[in-house]
Short mmCIF file of C-alpha atoms and ligand atoms in Angstrom, two decimals:
data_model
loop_
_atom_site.label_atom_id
_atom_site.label_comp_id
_atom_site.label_asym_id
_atom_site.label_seq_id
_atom_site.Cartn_x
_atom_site.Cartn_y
_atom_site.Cartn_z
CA UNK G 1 -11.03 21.25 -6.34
CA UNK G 2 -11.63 18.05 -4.41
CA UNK G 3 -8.97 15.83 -3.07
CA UNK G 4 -8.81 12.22 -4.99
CA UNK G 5 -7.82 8.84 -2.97
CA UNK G 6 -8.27 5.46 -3.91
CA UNK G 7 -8.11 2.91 -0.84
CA UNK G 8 -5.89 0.46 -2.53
CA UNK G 9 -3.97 -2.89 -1.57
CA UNK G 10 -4.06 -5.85 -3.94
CA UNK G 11 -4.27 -8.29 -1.06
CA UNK G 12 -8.33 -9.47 -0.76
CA UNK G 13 -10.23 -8.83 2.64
CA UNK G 14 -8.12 -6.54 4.10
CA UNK G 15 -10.67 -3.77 4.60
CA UNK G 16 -10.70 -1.39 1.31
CA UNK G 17 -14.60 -1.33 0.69
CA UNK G 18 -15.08 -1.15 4.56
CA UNK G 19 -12.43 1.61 4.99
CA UNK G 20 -14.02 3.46 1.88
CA UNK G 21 -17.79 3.55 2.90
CA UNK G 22 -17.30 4.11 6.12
CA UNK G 23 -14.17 7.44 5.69
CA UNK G 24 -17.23 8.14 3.17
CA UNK G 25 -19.96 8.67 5.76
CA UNK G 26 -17.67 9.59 8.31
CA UNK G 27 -16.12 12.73 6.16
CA UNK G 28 -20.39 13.48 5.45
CA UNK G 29 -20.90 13.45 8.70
CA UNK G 30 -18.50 16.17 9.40
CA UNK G 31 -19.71 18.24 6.77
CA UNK G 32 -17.49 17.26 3.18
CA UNK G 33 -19.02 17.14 0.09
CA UNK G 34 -18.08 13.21 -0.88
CA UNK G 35 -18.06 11.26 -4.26
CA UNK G 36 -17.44 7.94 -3.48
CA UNK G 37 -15.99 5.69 -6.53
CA UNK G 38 -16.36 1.60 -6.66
CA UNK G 39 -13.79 0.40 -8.78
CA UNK G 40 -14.62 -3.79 -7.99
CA UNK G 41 -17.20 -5.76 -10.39
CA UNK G 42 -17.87 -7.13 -6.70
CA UNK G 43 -19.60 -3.81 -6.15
CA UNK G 44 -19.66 -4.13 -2.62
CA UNK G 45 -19.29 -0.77 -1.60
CA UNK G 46 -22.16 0.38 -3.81
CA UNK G 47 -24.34 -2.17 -1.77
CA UNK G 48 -22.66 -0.89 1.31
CA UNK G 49 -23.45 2.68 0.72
CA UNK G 50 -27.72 1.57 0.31
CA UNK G 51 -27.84 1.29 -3.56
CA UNK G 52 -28.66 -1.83 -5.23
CA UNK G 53 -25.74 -2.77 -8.03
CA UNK G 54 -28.17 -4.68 -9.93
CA UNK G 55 -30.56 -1.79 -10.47
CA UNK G 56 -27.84 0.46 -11.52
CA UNK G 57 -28.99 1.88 -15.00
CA UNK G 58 -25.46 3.51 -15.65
CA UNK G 59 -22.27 2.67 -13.54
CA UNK G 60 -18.85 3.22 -13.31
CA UNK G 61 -18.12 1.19 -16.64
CA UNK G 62 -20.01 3.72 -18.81
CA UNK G 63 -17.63 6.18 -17.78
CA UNK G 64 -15.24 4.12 -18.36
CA UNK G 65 -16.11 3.52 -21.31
CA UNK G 66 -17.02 7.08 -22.19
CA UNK G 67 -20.85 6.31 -22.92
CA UNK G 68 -21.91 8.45 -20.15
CA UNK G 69 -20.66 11.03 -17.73
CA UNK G 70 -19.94 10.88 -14.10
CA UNK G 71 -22.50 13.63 -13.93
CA UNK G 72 -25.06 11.35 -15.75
CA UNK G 73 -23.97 8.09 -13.74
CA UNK G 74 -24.17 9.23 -10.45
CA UNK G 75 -26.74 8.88 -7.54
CA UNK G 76 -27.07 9.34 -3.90
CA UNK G 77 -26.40 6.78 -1.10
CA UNK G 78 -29.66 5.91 0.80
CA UNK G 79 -29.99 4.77 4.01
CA UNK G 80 -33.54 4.38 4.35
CA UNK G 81 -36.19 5.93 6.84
CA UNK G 82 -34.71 4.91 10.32
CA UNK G 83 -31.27 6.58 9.20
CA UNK G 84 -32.74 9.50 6.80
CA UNK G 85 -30.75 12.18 9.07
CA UNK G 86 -27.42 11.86 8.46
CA UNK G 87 -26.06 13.11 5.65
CA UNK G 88 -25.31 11.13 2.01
CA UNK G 89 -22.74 10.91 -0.21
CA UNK G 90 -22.57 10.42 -4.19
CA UNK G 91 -22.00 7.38 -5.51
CA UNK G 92 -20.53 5.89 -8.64
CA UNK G 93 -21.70 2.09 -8.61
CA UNK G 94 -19.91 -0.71 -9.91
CA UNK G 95 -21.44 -4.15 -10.73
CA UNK G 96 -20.16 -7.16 -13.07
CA UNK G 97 -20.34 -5.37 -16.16
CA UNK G 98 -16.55 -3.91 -14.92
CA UNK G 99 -15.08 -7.38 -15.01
CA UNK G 100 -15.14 -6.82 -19.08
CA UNK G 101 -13.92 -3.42 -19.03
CA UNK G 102 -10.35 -4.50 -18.98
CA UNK G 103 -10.59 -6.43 -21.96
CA UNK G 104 -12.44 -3.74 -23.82
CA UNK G 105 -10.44 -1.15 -23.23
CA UNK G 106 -7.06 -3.15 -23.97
CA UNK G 107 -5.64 -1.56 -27.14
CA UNK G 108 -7.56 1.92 -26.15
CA UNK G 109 -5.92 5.26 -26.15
CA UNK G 110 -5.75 6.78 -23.05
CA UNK G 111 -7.25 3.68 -21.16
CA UNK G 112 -5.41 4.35 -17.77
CA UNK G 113 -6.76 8.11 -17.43
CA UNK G 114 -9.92 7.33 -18.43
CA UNK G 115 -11.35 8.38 -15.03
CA UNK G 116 -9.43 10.63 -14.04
CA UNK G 117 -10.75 12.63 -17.55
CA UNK G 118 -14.15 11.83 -16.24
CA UNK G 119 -13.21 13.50 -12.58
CA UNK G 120 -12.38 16.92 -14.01
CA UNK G 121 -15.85 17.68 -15.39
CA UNK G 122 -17.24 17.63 -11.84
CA UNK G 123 -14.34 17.62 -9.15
CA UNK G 124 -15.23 21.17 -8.21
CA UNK G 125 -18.30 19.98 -6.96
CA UNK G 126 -16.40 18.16 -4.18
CA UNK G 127 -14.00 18.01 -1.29
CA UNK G 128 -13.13 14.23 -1.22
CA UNK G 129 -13.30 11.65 -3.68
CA UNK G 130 -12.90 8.30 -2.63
CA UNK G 131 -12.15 5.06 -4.76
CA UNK G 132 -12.45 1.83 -3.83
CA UNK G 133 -10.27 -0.39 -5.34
CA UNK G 134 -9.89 -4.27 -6.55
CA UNK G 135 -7.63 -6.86 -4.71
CA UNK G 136 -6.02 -6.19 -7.92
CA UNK G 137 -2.99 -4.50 -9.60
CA UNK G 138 -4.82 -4.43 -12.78
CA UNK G 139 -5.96 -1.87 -15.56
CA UNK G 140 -8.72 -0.76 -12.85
CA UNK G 141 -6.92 0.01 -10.23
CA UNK G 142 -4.43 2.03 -12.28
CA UNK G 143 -7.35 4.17 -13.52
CA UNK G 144 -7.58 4.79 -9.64
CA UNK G 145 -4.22 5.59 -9.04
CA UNK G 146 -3.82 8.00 -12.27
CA UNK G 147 -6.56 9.76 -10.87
CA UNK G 148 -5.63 9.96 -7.41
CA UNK G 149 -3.48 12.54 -5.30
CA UNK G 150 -2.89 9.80 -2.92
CA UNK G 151 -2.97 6.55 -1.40
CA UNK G 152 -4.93 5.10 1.27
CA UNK G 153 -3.23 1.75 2.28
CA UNK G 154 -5.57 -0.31 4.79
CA UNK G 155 -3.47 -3.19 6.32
CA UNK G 156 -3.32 -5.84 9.29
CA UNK G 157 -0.65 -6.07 11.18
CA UNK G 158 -0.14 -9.73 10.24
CA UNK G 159 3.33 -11.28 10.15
CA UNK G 160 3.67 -10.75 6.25
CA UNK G 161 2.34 -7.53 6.20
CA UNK G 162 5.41 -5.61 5.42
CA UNK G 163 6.50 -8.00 2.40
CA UNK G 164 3.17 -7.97 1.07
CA UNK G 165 3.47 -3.71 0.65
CA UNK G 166 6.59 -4.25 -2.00
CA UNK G 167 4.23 -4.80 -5.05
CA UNK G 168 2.42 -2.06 -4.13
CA UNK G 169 4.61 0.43 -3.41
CA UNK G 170 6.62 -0.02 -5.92
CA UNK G 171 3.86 0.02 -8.72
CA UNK G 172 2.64 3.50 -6.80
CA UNK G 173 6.94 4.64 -7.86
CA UNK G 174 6.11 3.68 -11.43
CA UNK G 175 3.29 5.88 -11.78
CA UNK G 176 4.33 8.42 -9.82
CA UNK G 177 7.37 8.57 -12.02
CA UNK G 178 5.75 7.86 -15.36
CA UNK G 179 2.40 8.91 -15.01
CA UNK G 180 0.81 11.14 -12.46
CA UNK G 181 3.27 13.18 -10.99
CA UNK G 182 0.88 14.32 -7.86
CA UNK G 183 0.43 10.50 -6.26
CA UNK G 184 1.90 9.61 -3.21
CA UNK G 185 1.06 7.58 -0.07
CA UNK G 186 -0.90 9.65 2.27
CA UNK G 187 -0.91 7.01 4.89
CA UNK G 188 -1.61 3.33 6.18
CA UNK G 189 -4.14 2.22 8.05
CA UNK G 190 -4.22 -0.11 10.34
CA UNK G 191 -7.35 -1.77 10.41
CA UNK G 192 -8.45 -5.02 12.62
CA UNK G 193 -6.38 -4.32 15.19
CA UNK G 194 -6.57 -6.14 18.11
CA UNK G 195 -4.31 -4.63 20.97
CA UNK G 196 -4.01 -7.52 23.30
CA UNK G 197 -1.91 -9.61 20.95
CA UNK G 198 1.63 -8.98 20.56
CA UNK G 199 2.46 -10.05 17.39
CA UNK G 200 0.00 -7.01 16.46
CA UNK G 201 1.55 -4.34 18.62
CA UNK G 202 4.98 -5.33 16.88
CA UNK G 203 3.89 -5.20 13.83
CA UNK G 204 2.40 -1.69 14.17
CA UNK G 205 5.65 -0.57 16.07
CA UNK G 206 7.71 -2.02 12.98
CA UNK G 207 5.43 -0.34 10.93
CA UNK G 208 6.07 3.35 12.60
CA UNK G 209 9.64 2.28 12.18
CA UNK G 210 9.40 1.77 8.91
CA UNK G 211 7.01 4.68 7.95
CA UNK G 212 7.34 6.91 10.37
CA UNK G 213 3.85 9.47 10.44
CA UNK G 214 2.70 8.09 7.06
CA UNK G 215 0.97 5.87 9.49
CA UNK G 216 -2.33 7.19 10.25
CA UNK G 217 -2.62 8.22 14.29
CA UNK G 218 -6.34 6.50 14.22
CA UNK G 219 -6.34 2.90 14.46
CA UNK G 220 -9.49 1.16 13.24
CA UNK G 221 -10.51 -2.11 15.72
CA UNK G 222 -11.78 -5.41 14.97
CA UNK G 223 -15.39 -4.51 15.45
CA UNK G 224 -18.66 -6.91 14.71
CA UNK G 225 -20.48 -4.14 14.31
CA UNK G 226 -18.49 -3.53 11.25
CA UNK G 227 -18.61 -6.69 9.44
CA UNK G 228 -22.60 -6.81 10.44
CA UNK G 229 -23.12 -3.26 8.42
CA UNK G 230 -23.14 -4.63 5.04
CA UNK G 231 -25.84 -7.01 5.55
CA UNK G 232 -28.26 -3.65 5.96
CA UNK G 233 -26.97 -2.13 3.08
CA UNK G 234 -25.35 0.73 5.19
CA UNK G 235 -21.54 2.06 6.41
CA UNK G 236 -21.03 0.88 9.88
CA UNK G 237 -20.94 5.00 10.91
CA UNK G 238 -24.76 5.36 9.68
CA UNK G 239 -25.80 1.89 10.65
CA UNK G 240 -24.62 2.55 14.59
CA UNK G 241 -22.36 5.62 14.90
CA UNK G 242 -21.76 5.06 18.59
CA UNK G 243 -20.18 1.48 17.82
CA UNK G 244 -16.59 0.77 18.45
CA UNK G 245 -15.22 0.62 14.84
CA UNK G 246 -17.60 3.98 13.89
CA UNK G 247 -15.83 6.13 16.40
CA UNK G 248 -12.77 4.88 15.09
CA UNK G 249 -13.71 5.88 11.24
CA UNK G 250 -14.99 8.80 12.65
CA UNK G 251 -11.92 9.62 14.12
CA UNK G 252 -9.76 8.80 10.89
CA UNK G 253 -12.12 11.23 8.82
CA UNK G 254 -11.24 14.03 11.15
CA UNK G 255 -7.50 13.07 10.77
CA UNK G 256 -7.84 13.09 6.94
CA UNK G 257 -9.89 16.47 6.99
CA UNK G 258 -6.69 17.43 8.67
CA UNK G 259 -4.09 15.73 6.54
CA UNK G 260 -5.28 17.41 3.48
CA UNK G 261 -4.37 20.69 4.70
CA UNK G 262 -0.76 19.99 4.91
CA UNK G 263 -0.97 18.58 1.41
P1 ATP J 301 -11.82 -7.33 -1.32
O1 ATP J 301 -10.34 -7.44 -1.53
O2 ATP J 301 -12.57 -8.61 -1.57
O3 ATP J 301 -12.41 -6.15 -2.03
P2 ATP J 301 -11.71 -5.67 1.02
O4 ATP J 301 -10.25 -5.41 1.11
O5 ATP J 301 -12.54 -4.62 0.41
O6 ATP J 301 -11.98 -7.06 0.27
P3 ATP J 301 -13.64 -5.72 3.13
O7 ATP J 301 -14.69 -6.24 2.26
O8 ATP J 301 -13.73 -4.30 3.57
O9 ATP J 301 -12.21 -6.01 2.50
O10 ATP J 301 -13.49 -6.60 4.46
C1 ATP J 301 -13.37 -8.01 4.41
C2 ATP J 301 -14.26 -8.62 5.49
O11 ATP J 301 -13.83 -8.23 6.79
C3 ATP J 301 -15.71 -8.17 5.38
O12 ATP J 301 -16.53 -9.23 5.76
C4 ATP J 301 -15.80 -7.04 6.40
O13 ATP J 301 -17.11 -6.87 6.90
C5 ATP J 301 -14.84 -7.51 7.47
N1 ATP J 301 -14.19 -6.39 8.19
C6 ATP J 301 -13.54 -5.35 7.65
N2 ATP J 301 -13.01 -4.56 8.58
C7 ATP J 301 -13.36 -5.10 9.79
C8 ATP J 301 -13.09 -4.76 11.16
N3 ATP J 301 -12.39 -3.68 11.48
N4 ATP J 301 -13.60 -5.57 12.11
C9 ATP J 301 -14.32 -6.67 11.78
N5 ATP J 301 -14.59 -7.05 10.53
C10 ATP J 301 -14.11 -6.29 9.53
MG1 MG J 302 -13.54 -4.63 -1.44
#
C-alpha cells in the first residue's frame, strides 16, 4: 500500500508545488512508483510536471466530485524528447474548475474523504503519493490531510516562521483527533535556505529546538535553477539534475525513502 503526504502550509510561495514536483521526480528517479496529486485551481504543479492544465479532459475535481475515477483521471508526466530518459510519475491535474468544488460539495456527505475514497481503489499500485496543497486551510486541503499518513511542512526560516506553524499544526491535532487517526507530521523542510545569513541559521537552530528530528536532515537551497524549471514545464531534478537545488531534492527523496521505513 503506498504511503500518502500532502506538502501543506497555508502560507503562499513558500515552496509546496516546488517541493512536490520535484520529491516527485526525485523519488522516480530512485526507483518509487509515484502518484502525484494537485490539490490548487492554480494547477501549477500539473504544469510543472509537463502536462498542460488546460487540456486536461478529466482532473482532480471529477474525482472529487465522484464523476470519474482516479484510475480514469490520471496521466503520465512528460518531459519531452531531450529529457525522455528519466523516469515519470502519474499525475492527477488540477485546473480552475477546483476553485468551485468547495462550494459544490458544501452540504455533501462525506465531502472531506472524498479523496481519500478515491485513493483506495488504486493505492496498491504505488509507493508514494504526493499532494500538493493550496495556501489554504480550506475544504481542499482537508481532503488532503484526511487522506494523508503525514505531513510535509516546507518553510523559510524567516523571522515569523514559527508563529505562522500554530494554525497549522493545530488544525493537523483536530483531524488527527477527529478524523484520521494515522496523520502526523513527518517533517519540515527547510527550503530557501541561504546559509550565510544569520537570521537563517537561527531560525533553523530554533527550529531543531523546537522539533527536534521532525526536521528533515536535507536542506533545500535558494537555487535559480529552481524557480527557472517551471517555465519548461519540468521539476527542477529532470530539467538539470546536477543543479544545486536538484541534488538537494534528490537528497530529501532518499531521506523520505528512508523515513517511511521507520513509519
Ligand atoms: P502557492 O502558495 O502559491 O501554491 P507554493 O507554496 O507552492 O506557492 P512555489 O510555487 O513552490 O510555492 O514557490 C514560490 C516561488 O518561489 C516560485 O516562483 C518558485 O519557483 C520559487 N522557489 C521555490 N523554491 C525555491 C528555491 N529553493 N530557490 C529559488 N526559488 C524557489
Ligand atoms: Mg503551490
Amino acid at each position: 500500500m503506498a504511503k500518502v503526504f500532502c506538502v501543506a502550509n497555508q502560507k503562499g510561495g513558500v515552496g509546496k508545488t516546488t517541493t512536490t514536483v520535484n520529491l516527485a521526480a526525485g523519488l522516480a528517479a530512485v526507483g518509487q512508483r509515484v502518484l502525484m496529486i494537485d490539490l490548487d485551481p492554480q494547477g501549477n504543479a500539473t504544469m510543472s510536471s509537463g502536462v498542460d492544465k488546460r487540456e486536461l479532459s478529466l482532473s482532480v475535481y471529477e474525482v472529487l466530485l465522484e464523476s470519474a475515477s482516479i484510475a480514469e483521471a490520471r496521466v503520465k508526466s512528460s518531459w519531452g524528447e531531450d529529457h525522455a530518459r528519466h523516469p515519470t510519475y502519474d499525475v492527477l491535474g488540477a485546473n480552475r474548475d477546483l476553485a468551485g468544488a468547495e462550494v459544490e460539495l458544501v452540504n455533501q456527505e462525506r465531502r472531506n474523504i472524498r479523496l481519500k475514497e478515491a485513493l483506495a481503489q488504486v493505492d496498491s499500485e504505488y509507493d508514494f503519493v504526493l499532494i500538493d496543497c493550496p495556501p489554504s486551510l480550506s475544504m481542499l486541503t482537508l481532503n488532503a490531510l484526511c487522506a494523508a499518513h503525514g505531513v510535509v511542512v516546507p518553510m523559510q526560516c524567516e523571522y515569523f516562521a514559527l508563529e505562522g506553524l500554530t494554525d497549522l499544526v493545530n488544525t493537523i491535532k483536530q483531524v488527527h483527533a477527529n478524523m484520521n487517526r494515522d496523520l502526523k507530521i513527518i517533517g519540515l523542510l527547510r527550503v530557501m535556505f541561504d546559509p550565510r545569513t544569520t537570521l537563517q541559521q537561527q531560525v533553523s537552530d530554533q527550529l531543531k529546538g523546537h522539533f527536534g528530528d521532525k526536521v528533515f536532515n536535507a536542506v533545500i537551497p535558494r537555487n535559480v535553477r529552481l524557480a527557472e524549471a517551471p517555465s519548461y514545464g519540468l521539476p527542477c531534478v529532470v530539467f538539470d539534475a546536477a543543479a544545486k537545488g536538484s541534488q538537494a531534492y534528490l537528497d530529501f527523496a532518499r531521506e523520505m525513502v528512508a523515513r517511511v521505513k521507520t513509519l
